[in-house]
C-alpha cells in the first residue's frame, strides 16, 4: 500500500506529461535538429552543419558599426514588445485595481470582469481587422477629424504604421495582463490597505508600498504572456503594418513560405532562446512558484 500511494501522483500526472511531451517537447527537438540540416531550392538533406546560423548573422561583423538585418529585426521586435508590455501593464493594472478595490460587491466585480474578458473570446483576426475601417484613410476616425476641422487632410499614419501595430497588439493582449493581476489583487488582504491608511499613508504611498509589491506575481505572469505572444506574432504585424514592418516572426513565416525550413528552424531556435532568456530574467526577479 505504501508503494502504491507513493506512485499514485506520478500516474495521475502521466497523461498530461505525455501530452506535453508529444505536442511540445518533441516539436522543439525536431525544430532544433532541422536547424542543422542543409537545404537548397529543391530539397532538404539531413546533416549537422552550422551554416544556417552563419547565414542568419551573415554580414553582422563586416557591417559594423552598422547593425545587420537580424539585429535590426530583433531590435524592432523587442521595441514592440517593450511598448506593448508597458501599455498593457498600465491598462491592465488600472482595470484590475478598480475592480478589486473600488467595486464593493462580488456580483458586480464578476459582471465587470466578464465584460472585460468576454469580448476577447472572439477571433483575434476579427478584432484586428475591425480597426481597418476605423483607421483607414477614408475611415471613421479620419472622417471625424476632417468633419471637426482638426485636420485638413486624412492622417496616413493611423493605419499600416507602427502606431496601428501597437494599437492592435494592446487591444489583443491586454486581457492576458488583466487576468493574472485580478488573481493577485484578489489575494491581497484588505486589512493591509486599511492599516496603511490608518498609519497616515497616502493613496499613492499605499499603491507603491502595498498593492504593487503584493501584485508582483500577477505582473510577472502577465508580462510573460504578453512578451511571449508579441515576440512571436507575425499576423498582427503583417496585417496592421501593411506587410511593410519587419519582425522575427515575419522572417520565419517568409522563410517557411519559401520552403527554407532549416533556416526558419534556426531563426525559431534563436527566437526561443531570446524569449526564454527574458522569461528567466522575470522569474529571477519574481519567484512565481514561491509567491503562488
PDB file of C-alpha atoms in Angstrom:
ATOM      1  CA  UNK A   1       0.000   0.000   0.000  1.00  0.00           C
ATOM      2  CA  UNK A   2       2.914   2.348   0.742  1.00  0.00           C
ATOM      3  CA  UNK A   3       4.418   1.823  -2.728  1.00  0.00           C
ATOM      4  CA  UNK A   4       1.042   2.337  -4.356  1.00  0.00           C
ATOM      5  CA  UNK A   5       0.372   5.624  -2.544  1.00  0.00           C
ATOM      6  CA  UNK A   6       3.891   6.809  -3.390  1.00  0.00           C
ATOM      7  CA  UNK A   7       3.440   6.281  -7.147  1.00  0.00           C
ATOM      8  CA  UNK A   8      -0.163   7.492  -7.387  1.00  0.00           C
ATOM      9  CA  UNK A   9       0.727  11.173  -8.062  1.00  0.00           C
ATOM     10  CA  UNK A  10       3.089  10.121 -10.865  1.00  0.00           C
ATOM     11  CA  UNK A  11       0.403   8.017 -12.550  1.00  0.00           C
ATOM     12  CA  UNK A  12      -2.049  10.910 -12.274  1.00  0.00           C
ATOM     13  CA  UNK A  13       0.455  13.263 -13.892  1.00  0.00           C
ATOM     14  CA  UNK A  14       1.446  10.791 -16.604  1.00  0.00           C
ATOM     15  CA  UNK A  15      -1.331  11.624 -19.148  1.00  0.00           C
ATOM     16  CA  UNK A  16      -0.607  15.360 -19.044  1.00  0.00           C
ATOM     17  CA  UNK A  17       3.126  14.673 -19.154  1.00  0.00           C
ATOM     18  CA  UNK A  18       2.635  12.540 -22.254  1.00  0.00           C
ATOM     19  CA  UNK A  19       0.579  15.258 -23.957  1.00  0.00           C
ATOM     20  CA  UNK A  20       3.204  17.855 -23.024  1.00  0.00           C
ATOM     21  CA  UNK A  21       5.991  15.691 -24.422  1.00  0.00           C
ATOM     22  CA  UNK A  22       4.220  14.851 -27.686  1.00  0.00           C
ATOM     23  CA  UNK A  23       2.937  18.315 -28.519  1.00  0.00           C
ATOM     24  CA  UNK A  24       5.695  20.478 -27.026  1.00  0.00           C
ATOM     25  CA  UNK A  25       8.975  18.707 -26.303  1.00  0.00           C
ATOM     26  CA  UNK A  26       9.070  16.573 -29.468  1.00  0.00           C
ATOM     27  CA  UNK A  27       8.335  19.521 -31.828  1.00  0.00           C
ATOM     28  CA  UNK A  28      11.037  21.582 -30.093  1.00  0.00           C
ATOM     29  CA  UNK A  29      13.572  18.812 -30.518  1.00  0.00           C
ATOM     30  CA  UNK A  30      12.569  18.367 -34.164  1.00  0.00           C
ATOM     31  CA  UNK A  31      12.932  22.108 -34.800  1.00  0.00           C
ATOM     32  CA  UNK A  32      16.375  22.128 -33.189  1.00  0.00           C
ATOM     33  CA  UNK A  33      17.521  19.141 -35.258  1.00  0.00           C
ATOM     34  CA  UNK A  34      16.179  20.552 -38.543  1.00  0.00           C
ATOM     35  CA  UNK A  35      18.003  23.833 -37.884  1.00  0.00           C
ATOM     36  CA  UNK A  36      21.277  21.980 -38.572  1.00  0.00           C
ATOM     37  CA  UNK A  37      20.158  20.428 -41.873  1.00  0.00           C
ATOM     38  CA  UNK A  38      21.267  21.555 -45.307  1.00  0.00           C
ATOM     39  CA  UNK A  39      18.847  22.812 -47.936  1.00  0.00           C
ATOM     40  CA  UNK A  40      18.679  24.173 -51.447  1.00  0.00           C
ATOM     41  CA  UNK A  41      15.906  25.270 -53.767  1.00  0.00           C
ATOM     42  CA  UNK A  42      14.780  21.705 -54.376  1.00  0.00           C
ATOM     43  CA  UNK A  43      15.468  19.550 -51.348  1.00  0.00           C
ATOM     44  CA  UNK A  44      16.487  19.259 -47.709  1.00  0.00           C
ATOM     45  CA  UNK A  45      19.330  16.963 -46.667  1.00  0.00           C
ATOM     46  CA  UNK A  46      19.741  15.708 -43.090  1.00  0.00           C
ATOM     47  CA  UNK A  47      23.157  16.862 -41.902  1.00  0.00           C
ATOM     48  CA  UNK A  48      24.923  18.506 -38.998  1.00  0.00           C
ATOM     49  CA  UNK A  49      26.011  21.927 -40.201  1.00  0.00           C
ATOM     50  CA  UNK A  50      26.029  25.368 -38.665  1.00  0.00           C
ATOM     51  CA  UNK A  51      25.638  27.152 -41.987  1.00  0.00           C
ATOM     52  CA  UNK A  52      22.061  28.153 -41.220  1.00  0.00           C
ATOM     53  CA  UNK A  53      23.125  30.055 -38.111  1.00  0.00           C
ATOM     54  CA  UNK A  54      26.058  31.542 -40.011  1.00  0.00           C
ATOM     55  CA  UNK A  55      23.698  32.707 -42.746  1.00  0.00           C
ATOM     56  CA  UNK A  56      21.451  34.403 -40.204  1.00  0.00           C
ATOM     57  CA  UNK A  57      24.312  36.535 -38.911  1.00  0.00           C
ATOM     58  CA  UNK A  58      25.913  36.988 -42.329  1.00  0.00           C
ATOM     59  CA  UNK A  59      27.327  40.488 -42.643  1.00  0.00           C
ATOM     60  CA  UNK A  60      26.995  41.340 -38.945  1.00  0.00           C
ATOM     61  CA  UNK A  61      30.747  41.623 -38.372  1.00  0.00           C
ATOM     62  CA  UNK A  62      31.597  43.140 -41.743  1.00  0.00           C
ATOM     63  CA  UNK A  63      28.781  45.641 -41.418  1.00  0.00           C
ATOM     64  CA  UNK A  64      29.915  47.138 -38.119  1.00  0.00           C
ATOM     65  CA  UNK A  65      29.283  49.736 -36.816  1.00  0.00           C
ATOM     66  CA  UNK A  66      26.021  49.412 -38.782  1.00  0.00           C
ATOM     67  CA  UNK A  67      23.636  46.802 -37.385  1.00  0.00           C
ATOM     68  CA  UNK A  68      22.982  43.799 -39.597  1.00  0.00           C
ATOM     69  CA  UNK A  69      19.483  42.860 -40.692  1.00  0.00           C
ATOM     70  CA  UNK A  70      18.855  40.250 -37.997  1.00  0.00           C
ATOM     71  CA  UNK A  71      19.882  42.607 -35.190  1.00  0.00           C
ATOM     72  CA  UNK A  72      17.712  45.394 -36.617  1.00  0.00           C
ATOM     73  CA  UNK A  73      14.808  42.969 -36.819  1.00  0.00           C
ATOM     74  CA  UNK A  74      15.270  41.806 -33.228  1.00  0.00           C
ATOM     75  CA  UNK A  75      15.504  45.415 -32.037  1.00  0.00           C
ATOM     76  CA  UNK A  76      12.277  46.216 -33.887  1.00  0.00           C
ATOM     77  CA  UNK A  77      10.541  43.194 -32.350  1.00  0.00           C
ATOM     78  CA  UNK A  78      11.868  43.998 -28.867  1.00  0.00           C
ATOM     79  CA  UNK A  79      10.707  47.598 -29.281  1.00  0.00           C
ATOM     80  CA  UNK A  80       7.161  46.451 -29.998  1.00  0.00           C
ATOM     81  CA  UNK A  81       7.309  44.007 -27.074  1.00  0.00           C
ATOM     82  CA  UNK A  82       8.500  46.713 -24.660  1.00  0.00           C
ATOM     83  CA  UNK A  83       5.907  49.298 -25.743  1.00  0.00           C
ATOM     84  CA  UNK A  84       3.031  46.815 -25.704  1.00  0.00           C
ATOM     85  CA  UNK A  85       4.159  45.421 -22.347  1.00  0.00           C
ATOM     86  CA  UNK A  86       4.232  48.887 -20.771  1.00  0.00           C
ATOM     87  CA  UNK A  87       0.826  49.888 -22.144  1.00  0.00           C
ATOM     88  CA  UNK A  88      -0.897  46.604 -21.277  1.00  0.00           C
ATOM     89  CA  UNK A  89       0.615  46.754 -17.781  1.00  0.00           C
ATOM     90  CA  UNK A  90      -0.715  50.255 -17.129  1.00  0.00           C
ATOM     91  CA  UNK A  91      -4.143  49.500 -18.597  1.00  0.00           C
ATOM     92  CA  UNK A  92      -4.425  46.048 -17.036  1.00  0.00           C
ATOM     93  CA  UNK A  93      -3.264  47.247 -13.609  1.00  0.00           C
ATOM     94  CA  UNK A  94      -5.708  50.160 -13.662  1.00  0.00           C
ATOM     95  CA  UNK A  95      -8.660  47.948 -14.589  1.00  0.00           C
ATOM     96  CA  UNK A  96      -7.754  45.247 -12.062  1.00  0.00           C
ATOM     97  CA  UNK A  97      -7.212  47.821  -9.291  1.00  0.00           C
ATOM     98  CA  UNK A  98     -10.568  49.435  -9.991  1.00  0.00           C
ATOM     99  CA  UNK A  99     -12.433  46.119  -9.998  1.00  0.00           C
ATOM    100  CA  UNK A 100     -10.843  44.836  -6.791  1.00  0.00           C
ATOM    101  CA  UNK A 101     -10.620  47.940  -4.603  1.00  0.00           C
ATOM    102  CA  UNK A 102     -13.387  50.244  -5.870  1.00  0.00           C
ATOM    103  CA  UNK A 103     -16.195  47.798  -6.676  1.00  0.00           C
ATOM    104  CA  UNK A 104     -17.633  46.643  -3.374  1.00  0.00           C
ATOM    105  CA  UNK A 105     -19.964  43.770  -4.261  1.00  0.00           C
ATOM    106  CA  UNK A 106     -18.656  40.455  -5.543  1.00  0.00           C
ATOM    107  CA  UNK A 107     -21.517  40.159  -8.029  1.00  0.00           C
ATOM    108  CA  UNK A 108     -20.660  43.444  -9.695  1.00  0.00           C
ATOM    109  CA  UNK A 109     -16.961  42.522  -9.708  1.00  0.00           C
ATOM    110  CA  UNK A 110     -17.773  39.300 -11.553  1.00  0.00           C
ATOM    111  CA  UNK A 111     -20.065  41.080 -14.026  1.00  0.00           C
ATOM    112  CA  UNK A 112     -17.499  43.768 -14.843  1.00  0.00           C
ATOM    113  CA  UNK A 113     -14.713  41.195 -15.090  1.00  0.00           C
ATOM    114  CA  UNK A 114     -16.807  39.268 -17.616  1.00  0.00           C
ATOM    115  CA  UNK A 115     -17.472  42.482 -19.530  1.00  0.00           C
ATOM    116  CA  UNK A 116     -13.699  42.976 -19.757  1.00  0.00           C
ATOM    117  CA  UNK A 117     -12.862  39.411 -20.789  1.00  0.00           C
ATOM    118  CA  UNK A 118     -15.769  38.074 -22.888  1.00  0.00           C
ATOM    119  CA  UNK A 119     -15.008  40.302 -25.929  1.00  0.00           C
ATOM    120  CA  UNK A 120     -11.554  38.695 -26.041  1.00  0.00           C
ATOM    121  CA  UNK A 121     -13.145  35.298 -26.708  1.00  0.00           C
ATOM    122  CA  UNK A 122     -13.864  36.353 -30.280  1.00  0.00           C
ATOM    123  CA  UNK A 123     -11.361  35.705 -33.057  1.00  0.00           C
ATOM    124  CA  UNK A 124      -8.151  37.728 -32.937  1.00  0.00           C
ATOM    125  CA  UNK A 125      -8.345  38.220 -36.685  1.00  0.00           C
ATOM    126  CA  UNK A 126     -11.855  39.699 -36.485  1.00  0.00           C
ATOM    127  CA  UNK A 127     -10.888  42.081 -33.690  1.00  0.00           C
ATOM    128  CA  UNK A 128      -7.737  43.089 -35.532  1.00  0.00           C
ATOM    129  CA  UNK A 129      -9.387  43.662 -38.910  1.00  0.00           C
ATOM    130  CA  UNK A 130     -12.111  45.729 -37.238  1.00  0.00           C
ATOM    131  CA  UNK A 131      -9.562  48.535 -36.828  1.00  0.00           C
ATOM    132  CA  UNK A 132      -9.042  48.903 -40.596  1.00  0.00           C
ATOM    133  CA  UNK A 133     -12.354  50.673 -41.411  1.00  0.00           C
ATOM    134  CA  UNK A 134     -11.781  52.895 -38.377  1.00  0.00           C
ATOM    135  CA  UNK A 135      -8.173  53.917 -39.024  1.00  0.00           C
ATOM    136  CA  UNK A 136      -8.068  53.869 -42.842  1.00  0.00           C
ATOM    137  CA  UNK A 137      -7.544  56.980 -44.945  1.00  0.00           C
ATOM    138  CA  UNK A 138     -11.290  57.127 -45.546  1.00  0.00           C
ATOM    139  CA  UNK A 139     -12.122  55.560 -42.195  1.00  0.00           C
ATOM    140  CA  UNK A 140     -14.371  56.844 -39.433  1.00  0.00           C
ATOM    141  CA  UNK A 141     -11.556  58.437 -37.411  1.00  0.00           C
ATOM    142  CA  UNK A 142     -10.216  60.447 -40.326  1.00  0.00           C
ATOM    143  CA  UNK A 143     -13.717  61.436 -41.385  1.00  0.00           C
ATOM    144  CA  UNK A 144     -14.450  62.640 -37.859  1.00  0.00           C
ATOM    145  CA  UNK A 145     -11.207  64.644 -37.697  1.00  0.00           C
ATOM    146  CA  UNK A 146     -11.924  66.247 -41.062  1.00  0.00           C
ATOM    147  CA  UNK A 147     -15.514  66.963 -40.112  1.00  0.00           C
ATOM    148  CA  UNK A 148     -14.468  68.668 -36.867  1.00  0.00           C
ATOM    149  CA  UNK A 149     -11.830  70.691 -38.683  1.00  0.00           C
ATOM    150  CA  UNK A 150      -8.989  69.268 -36.595  1.00  0.00           C
ATOM    151  CA  UNK A 151      -7.050  68.237 -39.699  1.00  0.00           C
ATOM    152  CA  UNK A 152      -7.050  69.468 -43.285  1.00  0.00           C
ATOM    153  CA  UNK A 153      -6.279  66.091 -44.823  1.00  0.00           C
ATOM    154  CA  UNK A 154      -6.518  62.435 -43.766  1.00  0.00           C
ATOM    155  CA  UNK A 155      -3.803  61.123 -41.456  1.00  0.00           C
ATOM    156  CA  UNK A 156      -1.844  58.380 -43.155  1.00  0.00           C
ATOM    157  CA  UNK A 157      -0.014  57.207 -40.029  1.00  0.00           C
ATOM    158  CA  UNK A 158      -3.148  55.860 -38.373  1.00  0.00           C
ATOM    159  CA  UNK A 159      -3.033  52.644 -40.405  1.00  0.00           C
ATOM    160  CA  UNK A 160      -0.227  50.464 -41.745  1.00  0.00           C
ATOM    161  CA  UNK A 161       2.254  52.000 -39.337  1.00  0.00           C
ATOM    162  CA  UNK A 162       3.973  51.362 -36.014  1.00  0.00           C
ATOM    163  CA  UNK A 163       1.043  53.091 -34.331  1.00  0.00           C
ATOM    164  CA  UNK A 164      -1.550  50.708 -35.758  1.00  0.00           C
ATOM    165  CA  UNK A 165       0.610  47.675 -34.902  1.00  0.00           C
ATOM    166  CA  UNK A 166       0.983  48.778 -31.269  1.00  0.00           C
ATOM    167  CA  UNK A 167      -2.722  49.631 -31.046  1.00  0.00           C
ATOM    168  CA  UNK A 168      -3.716  46.183 -32.315  1.00  0.00           C
ATOM    169  CA  UNK A 169      -1.247  44.436 -30.020  1.00  0.00           C
ATOM    170  CA  UNK A 170      -2.585  46.289 -26.980  1.00  0.00           C
ATOM    171  CA  UNK A 171      -6.161  45.563 -27.995  1.00  0.00           C
ATOM    172  CA  UNK A 172      -5.469  41.852 -28.472  1.00  0.00           C
ATOM    173  CA  UNK A 173      -3.255  41.197 -25.452  1.00  0.00           C
ATOM    174  CA  UNK A 174      -4.471  43.391 -22.591  1.00  0.00           C
ATOM    175  CA  UNK A 175      -6.657  40.557 -21.293  1.00  0.00           C
ATOM    176  CA  UNK A 176      -3.530  38.451 -20.667  1.00  0.00           C
ATOM    177  CA  UNK A 177      -2.386  41.135 -18.240  1.00  0.00           C
ATOM    178  CA  UNK A 178      -5.753  41.757 -16.595  1.00  0.00           C
ATOM    179  CA  UNK A 179      -6.489  38.165 -15.524  1.00  0.00           C
ATOM    180  CA  UNK A 180      -3.211  37.474 -13.619  1.00  0.00           C
ATOM    181  CA  UNK A 181      -3.415  40.896 -11.960  1.00  0.00           C
ATOM    182  CA  UNK A 182      -7.002  40.276 -10.881  1.00  0.00           C
ATOM    183  CA  UNK A 183      -5.947  36.955  -9.383  1.00  0.00           C
ATOM    184  CA  UNK A 184      -3.086  38.570  -7.444  1.00  0.00           C
ATOM    185  CA  UNK A 185      -5.087  41.547  -6.213  1.00  0.00           C
ATOM    186  CA  UNK A 186      -7.983  39.404  -5.020  1.00  0.00           C
ATOM    187  CA  UNK A 187      -5.467  37.659  -2.742  1.00  0.00           C
ATOM    188  CA  UNK A 188      -4.449  40.905  -1.042  1.00  0.00           C
ATOM    189  CA  UNK A 189      -5.811  41.191   2.490  1.00  0.00           C
ATOM    190  CA  UNK A 190      -7.944  44.332   2.569  1.00  0.00           C
ATOM    191  CA  UNK A 191      -6.930  44.923   6.182  1.00  0.00           C
ATOM    192  CA  UNK A 192      -3.430  45.749   4.942  1.00  0.00           C
ATOM    193  CA  UNK A 193      -4.863  48.588   2.868  1.00  0.00           C
ATOM    194  CA  UNK A 194      -6.846  49.869   5.842  1.00  0.00           C
ATOM    195  CA  UNK A 195      -3.769  49.628   8.065  1.00  0.00           C
ATOM    196  CA  UNK A 196      -1.763  51.683   5.578  1.00  0.00           C
ATOM    197  CA  UNK A 197      -4.401  54.425   5.564  1.00  0.00           C
ATOM    198  CA  UNK A 198      -4.681  54.303   9.365  1.00  0.00           C
ATOM    199  CA  UNK A 199      -0.930  54.936   9.710  1.00  0.00           C
ATOM    200  CA  UNK A 200      -1.190  58.042   7.551  1.00  0.00           C
ATOM    201  CA  UNK A 201      -0.125  56.672   4.176  1.00  0.00           C
ATOM    202  CA  UNK A 202      -1.496  58.473   1.157  1.00  0.00           C
ATOM    203  CA  UNK A 203      -3.204  56.690  -1.706  1.00  0.00           C
ATOM    204  CA  UNK A 204      -0.026  56.823  -3.799  1.00  0.00           C
ATOM    205  CA  UNK A 205       2.128  55.516  -0.932  1.00  0.00           C
ATOM    206  CA  UNK A 206      -0.316  52.664  -0.335  1.00  0.00           C
ATOM    207  CA  UNK A 207      -0.245  51.796  -4.021  1.00  0.00           C
ATOM    208  CA  UNK A 208       3.555  51.824  -4.271  1.00  0.00           C
ATOM    209  CA  UNK A 209       4.384  50.177  -0.935  1.00  0.00           C
ATOM    210  CA  UNK A 210       1.494  47.731  -0.501  1.00  0.00           C
ATOM    211  CA  UNK A 211      -0.514  46.999  -3.645  1.00  0.00           C
ATOM    212  CA  UNK A 212       2.278  46.821  -6.240  1.00  0.00           C
ATOM    213  CA  UNK A 213       4.635  44.595  -4.158  1.00  0.00           C
ATOM    214  CA  UNK A 214       1.775  42.211  -3.391  1.00  0.00           C
ATOM    215  CA  UNK A 215       0.768  42.165  -7.075  1.00  0.00           C
ATOM    216  CA  UNK A 216       4.227  41.365  -8.432  1.00  0.00           C
ATOM    217  CA  UNK A 217       3.302  37.746  -9.165  1.00  0.00           C
ATOM    218  CA  UNK A 218       0.428  38.832 -11.383  1.00  0.00           C
ATOM    219  CA  UNK A 219       2.660  41.418 -13.045  1.00  0.00           C
ATOM    220  CA  UNK A 220       5.301  38.769 -13.786  1.00  0.00           C
ATOM    221  CA  UNK A 221       2.819  36.213 -15.157  1.00  0.00           C
ATOM    222  CA  UNK A 222       1.035  38.805 -17.283  1.00  0.00           C
ATOM    223  CA  UNK A 223       4.375  40.076 -18.574  1.00  0.00           C
ATOM    224  CA  UNK A 224       5.397  36.560 -19.602  1.00  0.00           C
ATOM    225  CA  UNK A 225       2.144  36.094 -21.519  1.00  0.00           C
ATOM    226  CA  UNK A 226       2.331  39.453 -23.311  1.00  0.00           C
ATOM    227  CA  UNK A 227       6.037  39.338 -24.173  1.00  0.00           C
ATOM    228  CA  UNK A 228       5.860  35.748 -25.408  1.00  0.00           C
ATOM    229  CA  UNK A 229       2.883  36.444 -27.680  1.00  0.00           C
ATOM    230  CA  UNK A 230       4.214  39.704 -29.115  1.00  0.00           C
ATOM    231  CA  UNK A 231       7.701  38.335 -29.809  1.00  0.00           C
ATOM    232  CA  UNK A 232       6.352  35.522 -31.988  1.00  0.00           C
ATOM    233  CA  UNK A 233       3.347  37.252 -33.574  1.00  0.00           C
ATOM    234  CA  UNK A 234       3.612  37.840 -37.305  1.00  0.00           C
ATOM    235  CA  UNK A 235      -0.044  38.046 -38.333  1.00  0.00           C
ATOM    236  CA  UNK A 236      -0.743  41.284 -36.459  1.00  0.00           C
ATOM    237  CA  UNK A 237       2.422  42.946 -37.735  1.00  0.00           C
ATOM    238  CA  UNK A 238       1.696  41.765 -41.271  1.00  0.00           C
ATOM    239  CA  UNK A 239      -1.940  42.937 -41.373  1.00  0.00           C
ATOM    240  CA  UNK A 240      -1.687  46.147 -39.341  1.00  0.00           C
ATOM    241  CA  UNK A 241       1.748  47.033 -40.701  1.00  0.00           C
ATOM    242  CA  UNK A 242       0.728  46.578 -44.308  1.00  0.00           C
ATOM    243  CA  UNK A 243       3.416  43.912 -44.824  1.00  0.00           C
ATOM    244  CA  UNK A 244       5.995  46.709 -44.505  1.00  0.00           C
ATOM    245  CA  UNK A 245       7.266  46.204 -40.946  1.00  0.00           C
ATOM    246  CA  UNK A 246       9.798  43.501 -40.165  1.00  0.00           C
ATOM    247  CA  UNK A 247       9.711  41.182 -37.167  1.00  0.00           C
ATOM    248  CA  UNK A 248      11.365  37.914 -36.236  1.00  0.00           C
ATOM    249  CA  UNK A 249       8.094  36.016 -36.600  1.00  0.00           C
ATOM    250  CA  UNK A 250       7.565  37.576 -40.024  1.00  0.00           C
ATOM    251  CA  UNK A 251      11.030  36.438 -41.145  1.00  0.00           C
ATOM    252  CA  UNK A 252      10.298  32.876 -40.028  1.00  0.00           C
ATOM    253  CA  UNK A 253       6.950  32.921 -41.842  1.00  0.00           C
ATOM    254  CA  UNK A 254       8.512  34.151 -45.089  1.00  0.00           C
ATOM    255  CA  UNK A 255      11.277  31.551 -44.904  1.00  0.00           C
ATOM    256  CA  UNK A 256       8.694  28.832 -44.316  1.00  0.00           C
ATOM    257  CA  UNK A 257       6.660  30.000 -47.310  1.00  0.00           C
ATOM    258  CA  UNK A 258       9.774  29.693 -49.467  1.00  0.00           C
ATOM    259  CA  UNK A 259      10.382  26.176 -48.079  1.00  0.00           C
ATOM    260  CA  UNK A 260      13.578  27.253 -46.319  1.00  0.00           C
ATOM    261  CA  UNK A 261      12.696  25.081 -43.328  1.00  0.00           C
ATOM    262  CA  UNK A 262      16.215  24.646 -41.879  1.00  0.00           C
ATOM    263  CA  UNK A 263      16.836  28.400 -41.959  1.00  0.00           C
ATOM    264  CA  UNK A 264      13.412  29.068 -40.471  1.00  0.00           C
ATOM    265  CA  UNK A 265      14.109  26.469 -37.773  1.00  0.00           C
ATOM    266  CA  UNK A 266      17.414  28.189 -36.918  1.00  0.00           C
ATOM    267  CA  UNK A 267      15.622  31.528 -36.580  1.00  0.00           C
ATOM    268  CA  UNK A 268      12.962  29.851 -34.442  1.00  0.00           C
ATOM    269  CA  UNK A 269      15.640  28.443 -32.129  1.00  0.00           C
ATOM    270  CA  UNK A 270      17.216  31.881 -31.731  1.00  0.00           C
ATOM    271  CA  UNK A 271      13.803  33.418 -31.041  1.00  0.00           C
ATOM    272  CA  UNK A 272      13.072  30.711 -28.470  1.00  0.00           C
ATOM    273  CA  UNK A 273      16.393  31.329 -26.720  1.00  0.00           C
ATOM    274  CA  UNK A 274      15.691  35.083 -26.644  1.00  0.00           C
ATOM    275  CA  UNK A 275      12.197  34.666 -25.203  1.00  0.00           C
ATOM    276  CA  UNK A 276      13.331  32.073 -22.646  1.00  0.00           C
ATOM    277  CA  UNK A 277      16.111  34.424 -21.537  1.00  0.00           C
ATOM    278  CA  UNK A 278      13.552  37.165 -20.942  1.00  0.00           C
ATOM    279  CA  UNK A 279      11.299  34.771 -19.031  1.00  0.00           C
ATOM    280  CA  UNK A 280      14.267  33.581 -16.949  1.00  0.00           C
ATOM    281  CA  UNK A 281      15.056  37.190 -16.074  1.00  0.00           C
ATOM    282  CA  UNK A 282      11.470  37.760 -14.950  1.00  0.00           C
ATOM    283  CA  UNK A 283      11.450  34.611 -12.830  1.00  0.00           C
ATOM    284  CA  UNK A 284      14.731  35.712 -11.244  1.00  0.00           C
ATOM    285  CA  UNK A 285      13.126  38.986 -10.220  1.00  0.00           C
ATOM    286  CA  UNK A 286       9.904  37.337  -9.007  1.00  0.00           C
ATOM    287  CA  UNK A 287       9.848  33.753  -7.715  1.00  0.00           C
ATOM    288  CA  UNK A 288       6.472  32.848  -9.196  1.00  0.00           C
ATOM    289  CA  UNK A 289       6.328  29.371  -7.657  1.00  0.00           C
ATOM    290  CA  UNK A 290       7.028  30.751  -4.191  1.00  0.00           C
ATOM    291  CA  UNK A 291       4.502  33.565  -4.476  1.00  0.00           C
ATOM    292  CA  UNK A 292       1.594  31.452  -5.794  1.00  0.00           C
TER     293      UNK A 292
END
